[in-house]
PDB file of C-alpha atoms in Angstrom:
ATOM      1  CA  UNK A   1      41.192 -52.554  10.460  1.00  0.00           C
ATOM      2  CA  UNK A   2      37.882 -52.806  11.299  1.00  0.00           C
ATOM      3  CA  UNK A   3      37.701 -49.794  13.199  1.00  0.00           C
ATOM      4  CA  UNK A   4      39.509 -47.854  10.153  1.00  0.00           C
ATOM      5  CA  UNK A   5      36.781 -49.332   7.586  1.00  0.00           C
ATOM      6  CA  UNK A   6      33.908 -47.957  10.157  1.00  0.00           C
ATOM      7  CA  UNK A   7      35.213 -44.398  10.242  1.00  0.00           C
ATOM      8  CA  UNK A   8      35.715 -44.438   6.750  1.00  0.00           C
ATOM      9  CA  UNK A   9      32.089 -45.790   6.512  1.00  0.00           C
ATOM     10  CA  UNK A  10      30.495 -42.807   8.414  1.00  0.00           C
ATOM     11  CA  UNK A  11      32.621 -40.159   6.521  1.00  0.00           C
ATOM     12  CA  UNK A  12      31.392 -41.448   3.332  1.00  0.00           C
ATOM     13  CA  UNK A  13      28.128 -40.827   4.764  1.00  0.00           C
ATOM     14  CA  UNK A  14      28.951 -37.485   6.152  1.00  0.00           C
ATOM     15  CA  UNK A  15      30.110 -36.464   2.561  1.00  0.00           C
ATOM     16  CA  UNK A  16      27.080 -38.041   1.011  1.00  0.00           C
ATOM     17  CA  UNK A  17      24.566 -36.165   3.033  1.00  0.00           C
ATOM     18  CA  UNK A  18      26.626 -32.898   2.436  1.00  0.00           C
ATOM     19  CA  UNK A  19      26.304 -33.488  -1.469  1.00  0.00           C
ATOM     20  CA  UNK A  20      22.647 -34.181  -1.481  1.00  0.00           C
ATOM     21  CA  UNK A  21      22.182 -30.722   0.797  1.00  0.00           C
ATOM     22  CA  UNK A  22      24.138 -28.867  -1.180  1.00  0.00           C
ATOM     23  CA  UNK A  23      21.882 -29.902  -4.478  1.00  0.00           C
ATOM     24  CA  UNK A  24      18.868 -29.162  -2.640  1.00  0.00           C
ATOM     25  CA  UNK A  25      20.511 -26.064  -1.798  1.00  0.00           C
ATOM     26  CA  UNK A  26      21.439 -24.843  -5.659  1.00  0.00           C
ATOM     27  CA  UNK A  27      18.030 -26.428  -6.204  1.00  0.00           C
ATOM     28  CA  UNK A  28      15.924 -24.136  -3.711  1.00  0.00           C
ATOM     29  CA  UNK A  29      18.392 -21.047  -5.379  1.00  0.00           C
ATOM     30  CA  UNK A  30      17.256 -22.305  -8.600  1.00  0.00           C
ATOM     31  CA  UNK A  31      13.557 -22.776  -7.875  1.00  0.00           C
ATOM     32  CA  UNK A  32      13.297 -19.408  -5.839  1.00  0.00           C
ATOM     33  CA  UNK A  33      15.071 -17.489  -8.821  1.00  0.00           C
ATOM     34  CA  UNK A  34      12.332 -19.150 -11.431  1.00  0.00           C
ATOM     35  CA  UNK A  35       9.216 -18.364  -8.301  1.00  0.00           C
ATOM     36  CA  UNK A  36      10.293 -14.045  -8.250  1.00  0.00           C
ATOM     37  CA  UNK A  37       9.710 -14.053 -12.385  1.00  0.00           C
ATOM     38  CA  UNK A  38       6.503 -15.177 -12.050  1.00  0.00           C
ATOM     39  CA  UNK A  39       3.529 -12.856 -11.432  1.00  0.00           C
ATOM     40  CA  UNK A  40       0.828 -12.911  -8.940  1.00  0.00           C
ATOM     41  CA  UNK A  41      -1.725 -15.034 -10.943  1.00  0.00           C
ATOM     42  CA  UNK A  42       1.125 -17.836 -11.276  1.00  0.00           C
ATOM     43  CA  UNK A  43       2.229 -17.788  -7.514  1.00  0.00           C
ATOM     44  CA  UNK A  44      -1.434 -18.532  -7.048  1.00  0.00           C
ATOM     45  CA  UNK A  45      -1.599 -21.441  -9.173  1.00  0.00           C
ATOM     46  CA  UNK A  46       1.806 -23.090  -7.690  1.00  0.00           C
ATOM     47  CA  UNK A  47       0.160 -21.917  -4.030  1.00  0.00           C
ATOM     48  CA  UNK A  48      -2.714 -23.875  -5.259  1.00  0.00           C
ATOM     49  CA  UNK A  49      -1.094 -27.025  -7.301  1.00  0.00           C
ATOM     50  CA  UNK A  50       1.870 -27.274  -5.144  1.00  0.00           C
ATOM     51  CA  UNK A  51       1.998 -29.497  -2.028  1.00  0.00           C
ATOM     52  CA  UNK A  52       5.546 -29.644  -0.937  1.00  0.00           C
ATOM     53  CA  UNK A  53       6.657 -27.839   1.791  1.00  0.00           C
ATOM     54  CA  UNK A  54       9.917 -27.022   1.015  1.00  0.00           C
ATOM     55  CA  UNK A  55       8.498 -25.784  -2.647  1.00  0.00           C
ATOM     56  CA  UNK A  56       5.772 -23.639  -0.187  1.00  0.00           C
ATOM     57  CA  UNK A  57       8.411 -21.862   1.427  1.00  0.00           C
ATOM     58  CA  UNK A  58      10.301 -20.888  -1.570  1.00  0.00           C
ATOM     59  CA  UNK A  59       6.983 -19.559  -2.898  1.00  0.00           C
ATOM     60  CA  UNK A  60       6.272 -17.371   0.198  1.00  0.00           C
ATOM     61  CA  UNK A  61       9.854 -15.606  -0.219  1.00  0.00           C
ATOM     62  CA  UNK A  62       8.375 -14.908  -3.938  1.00  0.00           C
ATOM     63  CA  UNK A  63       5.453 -13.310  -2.380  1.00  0.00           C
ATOM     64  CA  UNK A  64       7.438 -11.317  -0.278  1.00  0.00           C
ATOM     65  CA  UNK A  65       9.614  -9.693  -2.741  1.00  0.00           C
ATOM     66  CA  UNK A  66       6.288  -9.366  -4.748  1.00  0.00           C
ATOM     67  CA  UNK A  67       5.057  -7.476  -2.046  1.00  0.00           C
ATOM     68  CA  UNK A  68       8.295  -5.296  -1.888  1.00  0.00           C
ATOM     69  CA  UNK A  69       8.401  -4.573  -5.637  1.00  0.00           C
ATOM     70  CA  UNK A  70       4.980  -3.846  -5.709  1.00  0.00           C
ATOM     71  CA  UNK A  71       4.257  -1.560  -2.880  1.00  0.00           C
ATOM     72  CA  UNK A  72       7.378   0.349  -3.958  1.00  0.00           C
ATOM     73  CA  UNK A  73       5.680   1.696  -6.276  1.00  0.00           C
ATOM     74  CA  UNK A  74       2.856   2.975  -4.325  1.00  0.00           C
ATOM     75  CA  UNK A  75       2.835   5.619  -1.860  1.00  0.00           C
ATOM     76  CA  UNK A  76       5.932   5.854   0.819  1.00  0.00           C
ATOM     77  CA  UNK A  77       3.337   4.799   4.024  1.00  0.00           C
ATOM     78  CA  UNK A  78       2.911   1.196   2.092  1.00  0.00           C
ATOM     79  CA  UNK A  79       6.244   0.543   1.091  1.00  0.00           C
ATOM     80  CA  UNK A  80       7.776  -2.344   2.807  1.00  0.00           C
ATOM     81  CA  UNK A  81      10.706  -1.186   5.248  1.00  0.00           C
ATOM     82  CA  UNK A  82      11.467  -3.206   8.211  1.00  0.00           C
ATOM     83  CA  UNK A  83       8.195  -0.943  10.804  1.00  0.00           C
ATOM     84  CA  UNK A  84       5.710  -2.212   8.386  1.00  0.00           C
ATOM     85  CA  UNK A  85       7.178  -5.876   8.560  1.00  0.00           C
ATOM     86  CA  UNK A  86       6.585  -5.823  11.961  1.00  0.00           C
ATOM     87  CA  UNK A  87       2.880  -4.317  11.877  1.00  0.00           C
ATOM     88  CA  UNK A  88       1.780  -6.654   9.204  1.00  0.00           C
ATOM     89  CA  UNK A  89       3.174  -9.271  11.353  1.00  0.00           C
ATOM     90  CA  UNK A  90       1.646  -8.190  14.372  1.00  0.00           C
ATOM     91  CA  UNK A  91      -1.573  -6.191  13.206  1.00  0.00           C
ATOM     92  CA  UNK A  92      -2.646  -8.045  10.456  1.00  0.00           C
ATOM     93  CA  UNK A  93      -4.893 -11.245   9.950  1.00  0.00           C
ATOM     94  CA  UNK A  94      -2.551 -12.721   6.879  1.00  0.00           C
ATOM     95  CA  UNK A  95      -0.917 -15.093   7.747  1.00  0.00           C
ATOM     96  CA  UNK A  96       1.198 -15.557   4.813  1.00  0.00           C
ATOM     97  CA  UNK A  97       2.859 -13.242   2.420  1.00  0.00           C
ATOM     98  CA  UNK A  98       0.110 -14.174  -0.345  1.00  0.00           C
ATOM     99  CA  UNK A  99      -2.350 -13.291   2.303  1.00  0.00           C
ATOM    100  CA  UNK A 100      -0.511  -9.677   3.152  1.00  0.00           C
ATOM    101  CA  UNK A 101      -0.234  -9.023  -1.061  1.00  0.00           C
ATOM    102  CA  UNK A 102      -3.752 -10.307  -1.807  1.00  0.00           C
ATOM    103  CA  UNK A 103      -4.929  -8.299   1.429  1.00  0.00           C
ATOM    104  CA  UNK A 104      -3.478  -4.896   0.259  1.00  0.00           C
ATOM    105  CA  UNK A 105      -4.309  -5.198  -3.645  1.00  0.00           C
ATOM    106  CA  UNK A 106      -7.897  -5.101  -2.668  1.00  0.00           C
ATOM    107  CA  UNK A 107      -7.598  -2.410   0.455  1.00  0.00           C
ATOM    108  CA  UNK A 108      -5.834  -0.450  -2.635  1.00  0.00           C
ATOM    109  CA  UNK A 109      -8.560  -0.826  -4.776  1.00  0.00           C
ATOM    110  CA  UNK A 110     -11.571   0.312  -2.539  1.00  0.00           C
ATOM    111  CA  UNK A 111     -13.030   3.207  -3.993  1.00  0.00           C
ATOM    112  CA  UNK A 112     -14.898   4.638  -0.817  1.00  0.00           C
ATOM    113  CA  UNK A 113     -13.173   6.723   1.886  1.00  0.00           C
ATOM    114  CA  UNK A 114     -13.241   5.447   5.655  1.00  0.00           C
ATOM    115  CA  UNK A 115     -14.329   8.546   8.335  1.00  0.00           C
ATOM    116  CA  UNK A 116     -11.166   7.773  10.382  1.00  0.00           C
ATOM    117  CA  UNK A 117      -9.116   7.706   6.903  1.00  0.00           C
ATOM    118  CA  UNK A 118     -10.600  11.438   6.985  1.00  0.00           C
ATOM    119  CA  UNK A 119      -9.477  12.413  10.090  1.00  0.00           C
ATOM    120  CA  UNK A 120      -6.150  10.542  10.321  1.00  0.00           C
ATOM    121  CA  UNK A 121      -4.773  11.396   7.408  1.00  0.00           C
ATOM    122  CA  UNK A 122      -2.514  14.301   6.382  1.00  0.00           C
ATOM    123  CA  UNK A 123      -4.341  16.269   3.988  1.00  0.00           C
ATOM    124  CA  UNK A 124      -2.886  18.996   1.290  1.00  0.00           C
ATOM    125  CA  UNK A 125      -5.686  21.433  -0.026  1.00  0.00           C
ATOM    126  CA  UNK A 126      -5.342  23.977  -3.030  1.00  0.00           C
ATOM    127  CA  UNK A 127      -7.627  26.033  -5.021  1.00  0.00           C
ATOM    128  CA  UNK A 128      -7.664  24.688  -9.221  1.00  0.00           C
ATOM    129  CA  UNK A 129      -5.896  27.408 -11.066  1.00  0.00           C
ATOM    130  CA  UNK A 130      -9.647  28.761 -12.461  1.00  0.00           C
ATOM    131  CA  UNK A 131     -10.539  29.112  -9.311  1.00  0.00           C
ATOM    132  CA  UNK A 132      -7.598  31.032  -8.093  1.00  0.00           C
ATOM    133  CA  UNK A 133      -5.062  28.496  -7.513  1.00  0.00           C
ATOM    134  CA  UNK A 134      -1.514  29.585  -7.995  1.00  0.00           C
ATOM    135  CA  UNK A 135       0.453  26.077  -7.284  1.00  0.00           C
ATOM    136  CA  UNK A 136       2.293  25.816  -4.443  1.00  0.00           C
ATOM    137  CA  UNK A 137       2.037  29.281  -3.680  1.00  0.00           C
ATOM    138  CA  UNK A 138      -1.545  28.700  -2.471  1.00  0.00           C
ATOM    139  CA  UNK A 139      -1.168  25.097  -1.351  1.00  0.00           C
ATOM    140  CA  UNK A 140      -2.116  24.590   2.543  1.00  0.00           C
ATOM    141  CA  UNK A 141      -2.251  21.854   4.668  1.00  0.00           C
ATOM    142  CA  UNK A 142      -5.469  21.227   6.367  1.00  0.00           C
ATOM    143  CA  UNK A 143      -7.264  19.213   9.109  1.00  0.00           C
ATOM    144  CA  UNK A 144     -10.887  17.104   8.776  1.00  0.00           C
ATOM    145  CA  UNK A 145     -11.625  17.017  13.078  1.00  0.00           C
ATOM    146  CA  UNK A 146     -14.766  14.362  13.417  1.00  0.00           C
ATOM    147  CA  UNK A 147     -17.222  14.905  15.851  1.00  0.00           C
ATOM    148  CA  UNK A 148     -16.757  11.690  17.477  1.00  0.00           C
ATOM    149  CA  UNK A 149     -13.537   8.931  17.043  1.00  0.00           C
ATOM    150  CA  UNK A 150     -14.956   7.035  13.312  1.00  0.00           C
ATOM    151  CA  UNK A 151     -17.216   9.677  12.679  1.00  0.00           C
ATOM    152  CA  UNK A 152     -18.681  10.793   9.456  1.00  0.00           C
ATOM    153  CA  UNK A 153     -19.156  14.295  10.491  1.00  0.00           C
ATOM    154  CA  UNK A 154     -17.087  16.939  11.549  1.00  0.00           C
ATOM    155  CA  UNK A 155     -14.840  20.377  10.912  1.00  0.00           C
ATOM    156  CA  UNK A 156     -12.820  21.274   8.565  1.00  0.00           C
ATOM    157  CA  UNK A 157     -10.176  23.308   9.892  1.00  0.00           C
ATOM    158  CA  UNK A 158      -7.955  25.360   7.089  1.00  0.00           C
ATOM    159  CA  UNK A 159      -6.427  28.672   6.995  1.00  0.00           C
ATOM    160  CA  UNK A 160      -8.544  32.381   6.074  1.00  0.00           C
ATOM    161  CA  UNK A 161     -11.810  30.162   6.732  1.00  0.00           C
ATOM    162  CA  UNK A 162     -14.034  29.321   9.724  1.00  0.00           C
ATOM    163  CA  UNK A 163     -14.334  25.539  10.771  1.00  0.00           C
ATOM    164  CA  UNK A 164     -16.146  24.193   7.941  1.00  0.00           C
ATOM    165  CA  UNK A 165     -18.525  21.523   8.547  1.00  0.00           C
ATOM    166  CA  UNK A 166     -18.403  18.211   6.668  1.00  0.00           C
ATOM    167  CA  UNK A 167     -20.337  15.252   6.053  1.00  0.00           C
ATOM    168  CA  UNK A 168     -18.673  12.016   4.598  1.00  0.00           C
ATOM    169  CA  UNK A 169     -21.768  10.795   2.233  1.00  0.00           C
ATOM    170  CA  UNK A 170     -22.803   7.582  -0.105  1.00  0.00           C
ATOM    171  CA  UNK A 171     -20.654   5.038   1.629  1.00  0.00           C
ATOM    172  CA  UNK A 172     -17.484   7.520   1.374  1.00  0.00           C
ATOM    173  CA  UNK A 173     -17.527   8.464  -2.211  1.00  0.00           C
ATOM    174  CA  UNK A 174     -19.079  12.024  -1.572  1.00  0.00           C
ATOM    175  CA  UNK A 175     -17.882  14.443   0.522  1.00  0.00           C
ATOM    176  CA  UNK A 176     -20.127  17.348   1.937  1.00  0.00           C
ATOM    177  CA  UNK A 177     -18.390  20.529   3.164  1.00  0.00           C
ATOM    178  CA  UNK A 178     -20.690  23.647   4.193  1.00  0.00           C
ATOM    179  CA  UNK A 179     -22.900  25.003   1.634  1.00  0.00           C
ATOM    180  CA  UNK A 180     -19.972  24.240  -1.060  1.00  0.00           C
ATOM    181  CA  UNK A 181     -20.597  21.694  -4.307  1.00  0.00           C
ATOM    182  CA  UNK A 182     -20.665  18.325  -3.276  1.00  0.00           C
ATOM    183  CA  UNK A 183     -16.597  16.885  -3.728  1.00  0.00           C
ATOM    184  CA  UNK A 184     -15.856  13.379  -5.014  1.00  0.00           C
ATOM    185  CA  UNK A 185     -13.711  10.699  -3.454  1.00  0.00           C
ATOM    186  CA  UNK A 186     -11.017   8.885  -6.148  1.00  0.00           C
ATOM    187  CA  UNK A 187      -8.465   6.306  -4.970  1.00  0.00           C
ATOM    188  CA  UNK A 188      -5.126   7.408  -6.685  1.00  0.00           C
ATOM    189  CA  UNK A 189      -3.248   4.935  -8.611  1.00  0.00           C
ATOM    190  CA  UNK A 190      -0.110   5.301  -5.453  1.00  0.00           C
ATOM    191  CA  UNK A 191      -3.317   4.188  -2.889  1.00  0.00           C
ATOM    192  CA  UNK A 192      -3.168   8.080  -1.859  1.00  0.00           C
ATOM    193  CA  UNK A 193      -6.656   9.771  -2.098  1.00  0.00           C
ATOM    194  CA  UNK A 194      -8.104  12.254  -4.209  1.00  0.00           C
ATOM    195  CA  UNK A 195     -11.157  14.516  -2.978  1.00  0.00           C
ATOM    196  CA  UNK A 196     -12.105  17.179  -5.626  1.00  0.00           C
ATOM    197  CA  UNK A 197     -14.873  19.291  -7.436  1.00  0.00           C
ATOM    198  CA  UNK A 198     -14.852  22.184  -9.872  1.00  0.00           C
ATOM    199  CA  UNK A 199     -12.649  24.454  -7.789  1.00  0.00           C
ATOM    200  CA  UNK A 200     -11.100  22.561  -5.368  1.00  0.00           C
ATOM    201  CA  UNK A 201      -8.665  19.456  -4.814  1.00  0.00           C
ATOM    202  CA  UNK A 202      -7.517  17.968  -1.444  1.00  0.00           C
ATOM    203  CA  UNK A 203      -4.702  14.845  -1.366  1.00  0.00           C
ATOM    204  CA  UNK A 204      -3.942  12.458   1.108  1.00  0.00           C
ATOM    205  CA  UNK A 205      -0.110  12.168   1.591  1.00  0.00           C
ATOM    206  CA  UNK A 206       2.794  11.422   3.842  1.00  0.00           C
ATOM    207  CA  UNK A 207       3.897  14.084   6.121  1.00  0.00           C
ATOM    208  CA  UNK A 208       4.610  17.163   4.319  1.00  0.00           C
ATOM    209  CA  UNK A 209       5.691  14.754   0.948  1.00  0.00           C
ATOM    210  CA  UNK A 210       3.286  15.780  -1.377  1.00  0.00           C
ATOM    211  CA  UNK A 211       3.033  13.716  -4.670  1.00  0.00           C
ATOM    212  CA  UNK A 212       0.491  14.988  -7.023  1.00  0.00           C
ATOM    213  CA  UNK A 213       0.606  17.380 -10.029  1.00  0.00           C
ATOM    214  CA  UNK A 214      -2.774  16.964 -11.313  1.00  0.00           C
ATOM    215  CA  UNK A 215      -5.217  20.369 -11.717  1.00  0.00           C
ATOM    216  CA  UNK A 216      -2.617  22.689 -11.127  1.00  0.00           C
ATOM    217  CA  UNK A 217      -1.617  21.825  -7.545  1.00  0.00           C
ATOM    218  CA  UNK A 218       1.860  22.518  -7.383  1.00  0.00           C
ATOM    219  CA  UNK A 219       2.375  24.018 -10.399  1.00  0.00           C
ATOM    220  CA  UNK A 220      -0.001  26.345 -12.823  1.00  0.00           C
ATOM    221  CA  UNK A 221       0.540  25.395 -16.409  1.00  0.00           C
ATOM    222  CA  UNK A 222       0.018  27.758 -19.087  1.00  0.00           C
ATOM    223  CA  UNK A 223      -1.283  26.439 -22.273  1.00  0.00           C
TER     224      UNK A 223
END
């Protein structure tokens, strides 16, 4: 008898423990469905407030589908597949997924243009339709080759003109190309840049995937 009352001691235990992890369970569901409706500014106040643990954790998985939604709607070379998981996580200085979203919101608001952003990235080029532009009919792909690795000098290699050289000016804002008007760095709402004056636009983008429509670039509207 005794022996009978002790096992049905320990399974009473057994079941009790499985009912209080299977509330915390619905209750970390629960919490982590509230966490991924609130919006950055929140997460930072529970980050701040907050000083449980388990709470923490639910908070970073918040973060990281912040980070998802978010840099989905950005250019493809920030969205978050499984390659730049692993970079941020073995490249980066964040340590958490606040750190990685708080991290890129201000890379993707810096205004000036790096030299080896210049000459690393793929670059589209086209003429604006009043200066001869005729969409993608005239759209070329073209190369900025720096002098030295980070340099702010260089060539501009394109087609139907000799290397053109370039100067990368006023803490990357202004970009110097032969004896042509001075062109003007913009950072593009999709993090992509923009480098333009009167008669000429070039776009950062991935690969061959161009995504921009602005001054007649791909396509010449007729007003």
């Amino acid at each position: 008898p005794s022996s009978g009352t002790g096992q049905q001691h320990a399974l009473a235990e057994v079941m009790s423990s499985l009912h209080d992890g299977l509330v915390r369970l619905e209750d970390a569901r629960a919490l982590l469905n509230v966490l991924l409706l609130l919006d950055a500014p929140d997460l930072c106040h529970l980050s701040v407030v907050d000083k449980h643990r388990h709470a923490f954790e639910m908070a970073e998985s918040a973060w990281c589908q912040l980070c998802e939604v978010t840099w989905q709607s950005k250019s493809a070379r920030f969205h978050l597949t499984p390659e730049r998981a692993r970079v941020l996580a073995t490249s980066s200085k964040a340590a958490t997924w606040r750190e990685h979203y708080m991290q890129a919101l201000l890379d993707g608001r810096r205004q000036n243009l790096r030299p080896e952003e210049l000459s690393t990235l793929r670059w589209a080029f086209n003429f604006t339709p009043s200066a001869g532009g005729r969409g993608a009919a005239s759209m070329q792909f073209v190369e900025f080759n720096s002098a030295a690795a980070g340099g702010a000098t260089g060539y501009l290699i394109m087609r139907g003109y000799p290397p053109l050289p370039y100067k990368l000016i006023e803490d990357g804002t202004v970009l110097d190309i032969a004896n042509f008007p001075p062109h003007y760095v913009r950072r593009l709402d999709t993090w992509e840049w923009e480098i333009t004056n009167d008669n000429v636009t070039f776009v950062s983008c991935v690969n061959d995937d161009v995504q921009y429509s602005d001054r007649g670039f791909l396509q010449v509207t007729v007003d």
